[in-house]
Every structure is written in structure tokens, then in C-alpha cells.
Amino acid sequence: MKRYHTLALRELFAQKMTSFLILTAIVLSTMMTAAVGQSAGVLAAMREQQAISIGGDRYATFVQLTEEQAQVLEQDPRLSYAGRFVPLGDMELNDQLSLDLAEYWGDGLKTRPTYTRLVEGRLPEAPMELALPEDALQFLGFFGEIGDTIRLSCSKALRHGIVLNAYDYTAEFTLVGVTESNFLGYTGGHILGLAGEGTAAELLPDDYLYYSVDIRTAEKKGFQEVVDDLCAQLGIHELDTLYNIPLLNALGIRYATEAADSELAMMDDIGFSWLLAVGILVVALILLAAGLVIYNILKIAVSQRVRQYGALRAIGAEKGQLYTVVSVEILLLCVVGIPLGLLLGWLSAKGILSAALSQLSPEMFLAQDTEQLQGLIAANSEGQWAYLLLSAAVTLAFAFLAAAPAARFAAKVSPVAAMSGTNVKVKRSRGRTRKIRSFERYYAWLNLRRSRGRTVITILSLVISITVFIALQGFLSLLSVAGSVSEHLGDYSIVNQVTGISPEELAAMEAEEGVAFVAAQQFSLYQLDGQNRPVGIETDVALGPGETFQMFGLNDRWVEHEFAGQLTAEQLAALKAGEACVVRNPLPITVEGATYGTTHVEEGSVITVAGKELPVLLSLSGYDGYFSVGNSGFVNGVQVLTSDRLYPQLTGTDAYAELRPKLDADADREDFDAALEQFCQRVPGTSTVSYEQTDRQMAESAAQINMLAWGLILFIGLIGVLNIINTVYTNIHTRIAEIGTQRAVGMSARSLYRTFLWEGAYYGMIAAVIGCIAGYGCAILVEAAATDELRLVFPPLIPMAEAAVLSLAACLLATAVPLRKIAKLSIVDSIEAVE
């Protein structure tokens, strides 16, 4: 032997089983980190793709801009993208939906990929060319072909949604394309139609020819600062900034929640700091589990060779040389194991995606066909090689960190102590005498206590696997950005503002088979006279110019949906009983120097309506939301909301303007649709919108993320099980001589099996308890990421039970498999066993 490096290589071949186990641990560790990194990269890319499909490839949109303002945005170096489009107005299709026309410039259509998928024809290019979705053509009653003329009557309003100085026009367009129906806008009451560039110049007067600009900032970190600066620099009103919240959340871009207005109904952001904390925690647990496996096996292997190291020290070996032997051994194993692990990890991640693709339709990934879906996955998988290189570096670093204690132990071996064989001190403690009911169980417990360090490492490996399994299942709720879109009330929206819907019709619908409940609201709009007093109802609320007075009567279901989280139980009961009200104040708007919407009713005050004094339980202002019938939008004014029990007394009518039925999960929708059709025939002027397709499209959008994430979770669970088997197998294999001695003094093979199975069961049970507690802690962090509030949550019992059963089964399996072979060895061979 010329160098100690040669000794390291010979040791690897001489101790084949230990080398194989360490190599397996390195391969599994690299495979785990590579697959997790690769899959996580694809998941992140797919999550971003989902957000783009929902809200477009833009961070925010400035609306109602002049030519000069649009040019400043297009030339600002802080923006990586600024694409303008011109809103052409909207056309009411029914009481629920309107067709919104927009003229996109340049490559602006690329920011709206979901709305540009063609069924036939092409996208518009020239003035007065039009592309409409299939559902819009159905609502318009158009049965023509590509190239035919469509006559549309639209209205263009200023102040994006608050109707002031609307411009009405009728024009003829040439249909050049039919796009796929997109139901994501149904909850907001919008269907998007596309017009060719130059259309706005032919249709709109100069006062109404304003622009909207989609933007993306060059730096994600400074997004909000750039937006604030642009608004101040260009004098953009705060209501004229729309945030694409799904994409901002997906990319982890911070934004001012209180300023985040959006054309989509959004919830608050998901608490990015907590989300980052959960992600770091999961990755740290995975890496720690990998390092513990390597440490455990290598520590056992070095402990077995302590006499050999003592002999080397006796013949002149220095501490650094022994340290080098162990380090070179781990390096040689890494040279073989890491490339193999990278390959297996990459193939495993690819297998997860392939399995998901084989089970899902392309529509779930918002793709037209399988070929487009394969291209989408391939595009999202590109650029993920950095994860492979990072996983190799991390595994190598953790392997050396795991080997460091064993190498230090080998370097510090005393030649005298090592060669004398007195390296174990036995301490006996006095204890009370008790009856042993099961010798195998008692002996298994003694074995755990005999080598506490090894026991702790093994249990800790199990605990980490269980914790990661539970944490990742909870992490699913944060992966999909579809949750950024608020839920709608009911499965259908049924509106009639012509004759209204009688209480008898409401009762009949509630009695329909399969109907879980029906939320209902009544509505009356009162214009002001010359003295700014509402015409048709008396009130002491002092109203301002340009405002309106609106009364809403909500049934109990609607009241609970809107205010259960904002009012106390006593206040909610008072509102339902018709003894109080909620007031939504108008928005203050300045047009040409004149300010409208200045009325403000304070919370806690008392107002009088139709001679009835009503305490104001809640006062809503600014961005607190507004109330409307169907999707008719917000008409600026004072909105007074009370119970449908009181509404008839105040307004003199008991008719409902809108019903929102919710069906049972097992309800027959075809039967209900038939009953709804009969309802529309009985009540003329009724229009309906079903949210079934909206829900289906949103659910399919989220399904792509969940399926890939479940593949990742199951893969990590499998790797965890293999790590358990590897660790327990090592513990048993290094005790072959001990097993032979036990057999020699009379232990039967059956008793041997029971002893080690009890030992494995103890590992599984102890780890399950600790792992479930740690997993619950992760569940709290996951919930904090979703709500941005740290609080106790209900324990995830199902994931806990799954993890406990899986870990216990893995421990028993890991114990039984090697025992089957070892128990067959002769007693003499077992005692003399050498690797």
C-alpha cells in the first residue's frame, strides 16, 4: 500500500455490504433532491402558467390613459413590457352577462392566451374585424359563418365601471374568427371580444378614445414602488390601477393589498413570507433526512473498524491520514452515486409528469390537445438543469457533513484503547423488579435503549419522512393560484328586474328536489330630485349630486354569506330580524373638477328610511366591495342593506330581483335545468347564468397543479420508505454476530423474529407520534401561508393516519426482509460473519 487513498478503495471492496448501503443512501439522497428540485421547478412553472391562463401575462394594468401617458409607460426603462389596448365598450347580452370589446395593439394579444384560442378563422388584424367566443355568438343568436357581418350596439363609459357620460354607438363588424368559450369571466359578468387595430379610431370620438396599458416590471422586487411612482408621475387615479393578483401571487411579487383593485374578484394575498418559510422548511427536512441516513450507516461502519484504525495509529498513521481514508471513501461513493442519482431523479420527475399526463385531459392544463400539452410541459421543463446541478452540490455537501463525525471519530481513535477492545462501557442502574410478560418485546426495548444514539438517528429519519409527507399534503392548498379567485354564491344566478320574482316562486324553488338552499335578494333603485332627495322613498340620509339611493333586502342565506365574518352573532341576528341595516357608501369621484359621491354614513349611527329607524351595524367604504343584481355593476350611490322581512315594509314590494340556488352534490342537474326552463317561461323577463362551467374550468385549472404535486408527494413518500428500509436494514446487518450468539444460547428463530419485529414496531410507533406532532406544526405554518395569520388549526388527521400506518408498515417490512435471510444462516457462520 503506497498511499492511504489506496486503503480507502480496498476498504470499499472489502466491506461490500456497508459500501452498498452507503452507495444506496447517496443514490437515494441525490435522486430525492434531484427529483424534488426538477418537479418543484416544473410545478412552479406550471403554477405560473395557470396564473397567466386566468389573468393574463401581465403584472398590472393602467386604465383610462391618454396618448401621452401611454407613451411614457412604453418608454419607461423600469418596465420590461408595456402593451396598450383600447376598450371599445360593452354590449349587454342579458341581465347577467355583457360582451366587452377591446382592440389590442402589437403583441398585446399574447398576454391573454386563454382568450385567443381559435375554433375557426383567425384573429382580427384590420379595422372593424372581429373575433368572438362561441358562447357570445350563442347569446347574440348569430348562426352565420366566418366573413359575415355582425351588428353590435355598445356603450363606452368613463371611470371604468361607474356609469358617467356613457357614449352609445351601433356599428357593423366583419366576423373573422371564432374563439373558444371562456367561462372564467362569468362570475364578473364579462365575455371578451377582440377587434382589429384601428377600430377605435373609426368608432369613438376623441373624448372617449383612451387607452389601457398592461405592464410587467423589469425587477420583481420593486414592483409596488414602480407602480406607485408611475401613478404619482402620471397622475393616474388609484381606481385606474388593476392588479393581476393570480400571477403576482404565483411569482411571489409583493404588492399593496389595500390598493389592489382587480377586474377579477380576488381575495387577499396568500402571505408570501409564510409561504417562503414553509418551502424552506420542507426542503431542509428532506436534506436533513438524506444526511441522517448517510451519517447513521457510516458511523456504524467506522465503529466496526475501530480496531483496524487503532492498528494503523500504532504503526504510525497520523490523524489526518485516517481522516483522509474516510473522506476518500465517501468521495469515491459520491463519484458513482451522485451521477446515478441525478439520472434516476430526472427520470423519476419525468415519470411523474408522464403519469399525470396519461391521466388528465389536455383541457385540464388549459391546452387544446395532447401535442400542445406535451409542448407546454417541455417548455416548462426547460431551464431546470440548474436544479440537477444544485442537487448534486447539496448531496455532496451533505454527504461530507454526514461523514465528518465518523471521520473525526476514526482520527481520534486511541491505539491502546482500540486494540484492547474495551471501547464500550456498560452502566447498570438499579431498578425495581417486575414481571416480564413478553420477553421478545422487553428485549426489543432493551435493544433500543442499549444504543441510544443509533436509535435516535433511526427514529429521527422516520420523523423527518413523516413530517415531510404531512407538510407537503398541506402545501397543496398553496400551489394552485385558482384559489386567488373568490367563490361565487350558489350554482346559478337567476335575475328578473322587469316583474320581479314572487316569494311563492322562491318557496317553490327551495322545495325543488336536489336544491340545498336558495339565496335571494330584493332591490330598488331611487334617483334623486332637484333637492338631492330620493324619489319614491323617504330618508334622512343627506345625499350628494350625482348619487342614487338603493335598497337591498337579503334573505338569511345571503346575509350569512356576506356578513357572517364581519358581524357578531347578535348583530347578525338583528340584521336578519329587520332591526338594523348595513350601509355601503358611494365612491368619491372627481370628473372635470367636480366631486361626486361625498356622502358618508358612519358605523354606529342611526338612519331613518320610510319612517323606520335603523341602527347602522357596518359601514363599508372604498374597496370594501359593492352590491349589485346579477352582474349589472356598481351604480354609484348609498346602498342600504337589510332583511327581506323588513324590505317590503320600507319599499312596498316583496318581489325578489335575484335568486342564487345551490344544488346538492348528488343532484340531477338536467332535471333542475328543465325545471329552471319552466320557471323562465312562467316568469317573463327572467335570465339565468349557470356557474357549472365556470367551476369546471377553474377546477380543471387547479387539477394540473394538484396531480403533479401528488406525484411529488408520493415520490417523496416512496423515497422516505426506502430510507427507512435502508437504515433499519443497516442496523440489523451490523448485528449478525450478536444474532448468532443469541441463537447459540437457545433463542429460537421465531423468538428472534418477534424480537426484531417488536423493535421495528417501536421505531414506527415512536416516530409516528413525534412525526405527527411535527407535521401538525408544519400544517399550522401552511395555514399561516394561506391566511397570513399564525393560529392553531384543526389537525390533519387523515394525512397523519396515512403517514403513521405507512411508517409502521415500512419498519416492519424493513425488519422482516433482512431477518429472513439472516435467520437461515448457521449459528457458527453468524458468529464468525465478517463483511
PDB file of N, CA and C in Angstrom, residues 249-314:
ATOM      1  N   ASN A 249     -49.237  36.528  -7.125  1.00  0.00           N
ATOM      2  CA  ASN A 249     -49.092  35.503  -6.086  1.00  0.00           C
ATOM      3  C   ASN A 249     -48.220  34.350  -6.554  1.00  0.00           C
ATOM      4  N   ALA A 250     -48.408  33.919  -7.804  1.00  0.00           N
ATOM      5  CA  ALA A 250     -47.643  32.786  -8.327  1.00  0.00           C
ATOM      6  C   ALA A 250     -46.153  33.103  -8.386  1.00  0.00           C
ATOM      7  N   LEU A 251     -45.813  34.352  -8.706  1.00  0.00           N
ATOM      8  CA  LEU A 251     -44.414  34.746  -8.834  1.00  0.00           C
ATOM      9  C   LEU A 251     -43.828  35.235  -7.515  1.00  0.00           C
ATOM     10  N   GLY A 252     -44.669  35.328  -6.476  1.00  0.00           N
ATOM     11  CA  GLY A 252     -44.180  35.798  -5.185  1.00  0.00           C
ATOM     12  C   GLY A 252     -43.847  37.275  -5.183  1.00  0.00           C
ATOM     13  N   ILE A 253     -44.534  38.058  -6.003  1.00  0.00           N
ATOM     14  CA  ILE A 253     -44.290  39.500  -6.070  1.00  0.00           C
ATOM     15  C   ILE A 253     -45.147  40.198  -5.022  1.00  0.00           C
ATOM     16  N   ARG A 254     -44.504  40.988  -4.199  1.00  0.00           N
ATOM     17  CA  ARG A 254     -45.227  41.703  -3.157  1.00  0.00           C
ATOM     18  C   ARG A 254     -45.961  42.902  -3.765  1.00  0.00           C
ATOM     19  N   TYR A 255     -47.148  43.149  -3.248  1.00  0.00           N
ATOM     20  CA  TYR A 255     -47.942  44.297  -3.696  1.00  0.00           C
ATOM     21  C   TYR A 255     -48.770  44.796  -2.524  1.00  0.00           C
ATOM     22  N   ALA A 256     -49.241  46.038  -2.620  1.00  0.00           N
ATOM     23  CA  ALA A 256     -50.034  46.642  -1.560  1.00  0.00           C
ATOM     24  C   ALA A 256     -51.456  46.110  -1.639  1.00  0.00           C
ATOM     25  N   THR A 257     -51.824  45.274  -0.672  1.00  0.00           N
ATOM     26  CA  THR A 257     -53.133  44.627  -0.698  1.00  0.00           C
ATOM     27  C   THR A 257     -54.264  45.642  -0.687  1.00  0.00           C
ATOM     28  N   GLU A 258     -54.100  46.705   0.087  1.00  0.00           N
ATOM     29  CA  GLU A 258     -55.193  47.672   0.210  1.00  0.00           C
ATOM     30  C   GLU A 258     -55.412  48.445  -1.083  1.00  0.00           C
ATOM     31  N   ALA A 259     -54.408  48.465  -1.960  1.00  0.00           N
ATOM     32  CA  ALA A 259     -54.545  49.191  -3.221  1.00  0.00           C
ATOM     33  C   ALA A 259     -54.883  48.287  -4.382  1.00  0.00           C
ATOM     34  N   ALA A 260     -54.957  46.984  -4.128  1.00  0.00           N
ATOM     35  CA  ALA A 260     -55.092  46.012  -5.212  1.00  0.00           C
ATOM     36  C   ALA A 260     -56.535  45.899  -5.666  1.00  0.00           C
ATOM     37  N   ASP A 261     -56.922  46.752  -6.612  1.00  0.00           N
ATOM     38  CA  ASP A 261     -58.201  46.597  -7.281  1.00  0.00           C
ATOM     39  C   ASP A 261     -57.974  45.685  -8.470  1.00  0.00           C
ATOM     40  N   SER A 262     -58.985  44.960  -8.908  1.00  0.00           N
ATOM     41  CA  SER A 262     -58.803  43.994  -9.987  1.00  0.00           C
ATOM     42  C   SER A 262     -60.107  43.763 -10.699  1.00  0.00           C
ATOM     43  N   GLU A 263     -60.030  43.426 -11.998  1.00  0.00           N
ATOM     44  CA  GLU A 263     -61.245  43.094 -12.722  1.00  0.00           C
ATOM     45  C   GLU A 263     -61.755  41.720 -12.349  1.00  0.00           C
ATOM     46  N   LEU A 264     -60.900  40.911 -11.701  1.00  0.00           N
ATOM     47  CA  LEU A 264     -61.338  39.652 -11.127  1.00  0.00           C
ATOM     48  C   LEU A 264     -61.653  39.874  -9.663  1.00  0.00           C
ATOM     49  N   ALA A 265     -62.668  39.165  -9.152  1.00  0.00           N
ATOM     50  CA  ALA A 265     -62.979  39.262  -7.730  1.00  0.00           C
ATOM     51  C   ALA A 265     -61.941  38.464  -6.962  1.00  0.00           C
ATOM     52  N   MET A 266     -61.114  39.134  -6.172  1.00  0.00           N
ATOM     53  CA  MET A 266     -59.974  38.478  -5.542  1.00  0.00           C
ATOM     54  C   MET A 266     -60.066  38.489  -4.027  1.00  0.00           C
ATOM     55  N   MET A 267     -59.405  37.523  -3.442  1.00  0.00           N
ATOM     56  CA  MET A 267     -59.200  37.531  -2.010  1.00  0.00           C
ATOM     57  C   MET A 267     -57.853  38.185  -1.727  1.00  0.00           C
ATOM     58  N   ASP A 268     -57.499  38.301  -0.452  1.00  0.00           N
ATOM     59  CA  ASP A 268     -56.217  38.883  -0.064  1.00  0.00           C
ATOM     60  C   ASP A 268     -55.086  37.987  -0.537  1.00  0.00           C
ATOM     61  N   ASP A 269     -53.857  38.544  -0.524  1.00  0.00           N
ATOM     62  CA  ASP A 269     -52.715  37.730  -0.952  1.00  0.00           C
ATOM     63  C   ASP A 269     -52.444  36.638   0.073  1.00  0.00           C
ATOM     64  N   ILE A 270     -51.651  35.648  -0.326  1.00  0.00           N
ATOM     65  CA  ILE A 270     -51.554  34.410   0.448  1.00  0.00           C
ATOM     66  C   ILE A 270     -50.444  34.437   1.497  1.00  0.00           C
ATOM     67  N   GLY A 271     -49.913  35.603   1.780  1.00  0.00           N
ATOM     68  CA  GLY A 271     -48.904  35.638   2.840  1.00  0.00           C
ATOM     69  C   GLY A 271     -47.590  35.063   2.365  1.00  0.00           C
ATOM     70  N   PHE A 272     -46.895  35.818   1.515  1.00  0.00           N
ATOM     71  CA  PHE A 272     -45.733  35.265   0.840  1.00  0.00           C
ATOM     72  C   PHE A 272     -44.620  34.882   1.814  1.00  0.00           C
ATOM     73  N   SER A 273     -44.470  35.658   2.896  1.00  0.00           N
ATOM     74  CA  SER A 273     -43.395  35.344   3.828  1.00  0.00           C
ATOM     75  C   SER A 273     -43.598  33.973   4.464  1.00  0.00           C
ATOM     76  N   TRP A 274     -44.845  33.645   4.820  1.00  0.00           N
ATOM     77  CA  TRP A 274     -45.122  32.327   5.395  1.00  0.00           C
ATOM     78  C   TRP A 274     -44.948  31.244   4.343  1.00  0.00           C
ATOM     79  N   LEU A 275     -45.356  31.509   3.125  1.00  0.00           N
ATOM     80  CA  LEU A 275     -45.187  30.537   2.051  1.00  0.00           C
ATOM     81  C   LEU A 275     -43.721  30.201   1.857  1.00  0.00           C
ATOM     82  N   LEU A 276     -42.871  31.221   1.881  1.00  0.00           N
ATOM     83  CA  LEU A 276     -41.440  31.003   1.731  1.00  0.00           C
ATOM     84  C   LEU A 276     -40.897  30.187   2.901  1.00  0.00           C
ATOM     85  N   ALA A 277     -41.397  30.480   4.112  1.00  0.00           N
ATOM     86  CA  ALA A 277     -40.945  29.748   5.297  1.00  0.00           C
ATOM     87  C   ALA A 277     -41.300  28.273   5.205  1.00  0.00           C
ATOM     88  N   VAL A 278     -42.513  27.968   4.737  1.00  0.00           N
ATOM     89  CA  VAL A 278     -42.933  26.572   4.596  1.00  0.00           C
ATOM     90  C   VAL A 278     -42.068  25.860   3.561  1.00  0.00           C
ATOM     91  N   GLY A 279     -41.813  26.526   2.429  1.00  0.00           N
ATOM     92  CA  GLY A 279     -40.985  25.906   1.394  1.00  0.00           C
ATOM     93  C   GLY A 279     -39.583  25.606   1.885  1.00  0.00           C
ATOM     94  N   ILE A 280     -38.975  26.547   2.588  1.00  0.00           N
ATOM     95  CA  ILE A 280     -37.638  26.327   3.126  1.00  0.00           C
ATOM     96  C   ILE A 280     -37.643  25.193   4.145  1.00  0.00           C
ATOM     97  N   LEU A 281     -38.693  25.138   4.965  1.00  0.00           N
ATOM     98  CA  LEU A 281     -38.786  24.086   5.981  1.00  0.00           C
ATOM     99  C   LEU A 281     -38.846  22.707   5.334  1.00  0.00           C
ATOM    100  N   VAL A 282     -39.661  22.554   4.296  1.00  0.00           N
ATOM    101  CA  VAL A 282     -39.799  21.254   3.638  1.00  0.00           C
ATOM    102  C   VAL A 282     -38.477  20.827   3.017  1.00  0.00           C
ATOM    103  N   VAL A 283     -37.815  21.743   2.315  1.00  0.00           N
ATOM    104  CA  VAL A 283     -36.530  21.415   1.684  1.00  0.00           C
ATOM    105  C   VAL A 283     -35.493  21.045   2.741  1.00  0.00           C
ATOM    106  N   ALA A 284     -35.460  21.779   3.845  1.00  0.00           N
ATOM    107  CA  ALA A 284     -34.497  21.485   4.905  1.00  0.00           C
ATOM    108  C   ALA A 284     -34.742  20.107   5.504  1.00  0.00           C
ATOM    109  N   LEU A 285     -36.007  19.743   5.682  1.00  0.00           N
ATOM    110  CA  LEU A 285     -36.325  18.425   6.238  1.00  0.00           C
ATOM    111  C   LEU A 285     -35.874  17.314   5.294  1.00  0.00           C
ATOM    112  N   ILE A 286     -36.086  17.508   4.005  1.00  0.00           N
ATOM    113  CA  ILE A 286     -35.673  16.494   3.026  1.00  0.00           C
ATOM    114  C   ILE A 286     -34.153  16.298   3.062  1.00  0.00           C
ATOM    115  N   LEU A 287     -33.415  17.395   3.057  1.00  0.00           N
ATOM    116  CA  LEU A 287     -31.957  17.296   3.076  1.00  0.00           C
ATOM    117  C   LEU A 287     -31.455  16.709   4.388  1.00  0.00           C
ATOM    118  N   LEU A 288     -32.097  17.062   5.496  1.00  0.00           N
ATOM    119  CA  LEU A 288     -31.684  16.511   6.787  1.00  0.00           C
ATOM    120  C   LEU A 288     -31.912  15.009   6.836  1.00  0.00           C
ATOM    121  N   ALA A 289     -33.055  14.563   6.288  1.00  0.00           N
ATOM    122  CA  ALA A 289     -33.326  13.123   6.264  1.00  0.00           C
ATOM    123  C   ALA A 289     -32.264  12.381   5.458  1.00  0.00           C
ATOM    124  N   ALA A 290     -31.877  12.950   4.316  1.00  0.00           N
ATOM    125  CA  ALA A 290     -30.847  12.309   3.490  1.00  0.00           C
ATOM    126  C   ALA A 290     -29.520  12.236   4.227  1.00  0.00           C
ATOM    127  N   GLY A 291     -29.135  13.327   4.896  1.00  0.00           N
ATOM    128  CA  GLY A 291     -27.862  13.342   5.615  1.00  0.00           C
ATOM    129  C   GLY A 291     -27.837  12.379   6.785  1.00  0.00           C
ATOM    130  N   LEU A 292     -28.966  12.216   7.482  1.00  0.00           N
ATOM    131  CA  LEU A 292     -29.016  11.318   8.627  1.00  0.00           C
ATOM    132  C   LEU A 292     -28.803   9.863   8.218  1.00  0.00           C
ATOM    133  N   VAL A 293     -29.361   9.492   7.078  1.00  0.00           N
ATOM    134  CA  VAL A 293     -29.182   8.114   6.611  1.00  0.00           C
ATOM    135  C   VAL A 293     -27.701   7.824   6.355  1.00  0.00           C
ATOM    136  N   ILE A 294     -27.028   8.729   5.655  1.00  0.00           N
ATOM    137  CA  ILE A 294     -25.608   8.534   5.368  1.00  0.00           C
ATOM    138  C   ILE A 294     -24.802   8.520   6.656  1.00  0.00           C
ATOM    139  N   TYR A 295     -25.110   9.443   7.555  1.00  0.00           N
ATOM    140  CA  TYR A 295     -24.386   9.519   8.825  1.00  0.00           C
ATOM    141  C   TYR A 295     -24.544   8.230   9.623  1.00  0.00           C
ATOM    142  N   ASN A 296     -25.754   7.723   9.703  1.00  0.00           N
ATOM    143  CA  ASN A 296     -26.023   6.536  10.511  1.00  0.00           C
ATOM    144  C   ASN A 296     -25.231   5.336  10.007  1.00  0.00           C
ATOM    145  N   ILE A 297     -25.288   5.099   8.705  1.00  0.00           N
ATOM    146  CA  ILE A 297     -24.610   3.933   8.139  1.00  0.00           C
ATOM    147  C   ILE A 297     -23.097   4.072   8.277  1.00  0.00           C
ATOM    148  N   LEU A 298     -22.573   5.264   7.965  1.00  0.00           N
ATOM    149  CA  LEU A 298     -21.122   5.448   8.003  1.00  0.00           C
ATOM    150  C   LEU A 298     -20.601   5.387   9.429  1.00  0.00           C
ATOM    151  N   LYS A 299     -21.359   5.901  10.368  1.00  0.00           N
ATOM    152  CA  LYS A 299     -20.935   5.855  11.773  1.00  0.00           C
ATOM    153  C   LYS A 299     -20.845   4.395  12.247  1.00  0.00           C
ATOM    154  N   ILE A 300     -21.819   3.587  11.857  1.00  0.00           N
ATOM    155  CA  ILE A 300     -21.791   2.168  12.238  1.00  0.00           C
ATOM    156  C   ILE A 300     -20.590   1.471  11.598  1.00  0.00           C
ATOM    157  N   ALA A 301     -20.345   1.778  10.309  1.00  0.00           N
ATOM    158  CA  ALA A 301     -19.239   1.135   9.602  1.00  0.00           C
ATOM    159  C   ALA A 301     -17.899   1.491  10.230  1.00  0.00           C
ATOM    160  N   VAL A 302     -17.704   2.745  10.584  1.00  0.00           N
ATOM    161  CA  VAL A 302     -16.445   3.171  11.197  1.00  0.00           C
ATOM    162  C   VAL A 302     -16.291   2.563  12.584  1.00  0.00           C
ATOM    163  N   SER A 303     -17.380   2.470  13.333  1.00  0.00           N
ATOM    164  CA  SER A 303     -17.324   1.882  14.674  1.00  0.00           C
ATOM    165  C   SER A 303     -16.877   0.429  14.610  1.00  0.00           C
ATOM    166  N   GLN A 304     -17.304  -0.277  13.554  1.00  0.00           N
ATOM    167  CA  GLN A 304     -16.902  -1.675  13.417  1.00  0.00           C
ATOM    168  C   GLN A 304     -15.412  -1.826  13.094  1.00  0.00           C
ATOM    169  N   ARG A 305     -14.825  -0.785  12.515  1.00  0.00           N
ATOM    170  CA  ARG A 305     -13.414  -0.884  12.096  1.00  0.00           C
ATOM    171  C   ARG A 305     -12.484  -0.151  13.062  1.00  0.00           C
ATOM    172  N   VAL A 306     -12.964   0.074  14.288  1.00  0.00           N
ATOM    173  CA  VAL A 306     -12.171   0.852  15.219  1.00  0.00           C
ATOM    174  C   VAL A 306     -10.839   0.181  15.547  1.00  0.00           C
ATOM    175  N   ARG A 307     -10.834  -1.168  15.658  1.00  0.00           N
ATOM    176  CA  ARG A 307      -9.575  -1.860  15.946  1.00  0.00           C
ATOM    177  C   ARG A 307      -8.585  -1.703  14.791  1.00  0.00           C
ATOM    178  N   GLN A 308      -9.096  -1.740  13.599  1.00  0.00           N
ATOM    179  CA  GLN A 308      -8.229  -1.573  12.432  1.00  0.00           C
ATOM    180  C   GLN A 308      -7.588  -0.195  12.443  1.00  0.00           C
ATOM    181  N   TYR A 309      -8.390   0.838  12.802  1.00  0.00           N
ATOM    182  CA  TYR A 309      -7.831   2.187  12.863  1.00  0.00           C
ATOM    183  C   TYR A 309      -6.813   2.299  13.995  1.00  0.00           C
ATOM    184  N   GLY A 310      -7.080   1.584  15.096  1.00  0.00           N
ATOM    185  CA  GLY A 310      -6.099   1.580  16.182  1.00  0.00           C
ATOM    186  C   GLY A 310      -4.782   0.978  15.752  1.00  0.00           C
ATOM    187  N   ALA A 311      -4.841  -0.101  14.977  1.00  0.00           N
ATOM    188  CA  ALA A 311      -3.611  -0.728  14.475  1.00  0.00           C
ATOM    189  C   ALA A 311      -2.855   0.216  13.551  1.00  0.00           C
ATOM    190  N   LEU A 312      -3.579   0.948  12.699  1.00  0.00           N
ATOM    191  CA  LEU A 312      -2.925   1.900  11.816  1.00  0.00           C
ATOM    192  C   LEU A 312      -2.250   3.013  12.601  1.00  0.00           C
ATOM    193  N   ARG A 313      -2.946   3.464  13.672  1.00  0.00           N
ATOM    194  CA  ARG A 313      -2.334   4.504  14.503  1.00  0.00           C
ATOM    195  C   ARG A 313      -1.068   3.968  15.176  1.00  0.00           C
ATOM    196  N   ALA A 314      -1.082   2.662  15.559  1.00  0.00           N
ATOM    197  CA  ALA A 314       0.065   2.071  16.253  1.00  0.00           C
ATOM    198  C   ALA A 314       1.284   1.951  15.353  1.00  0.00           C
TER     199      ALA A 314
END
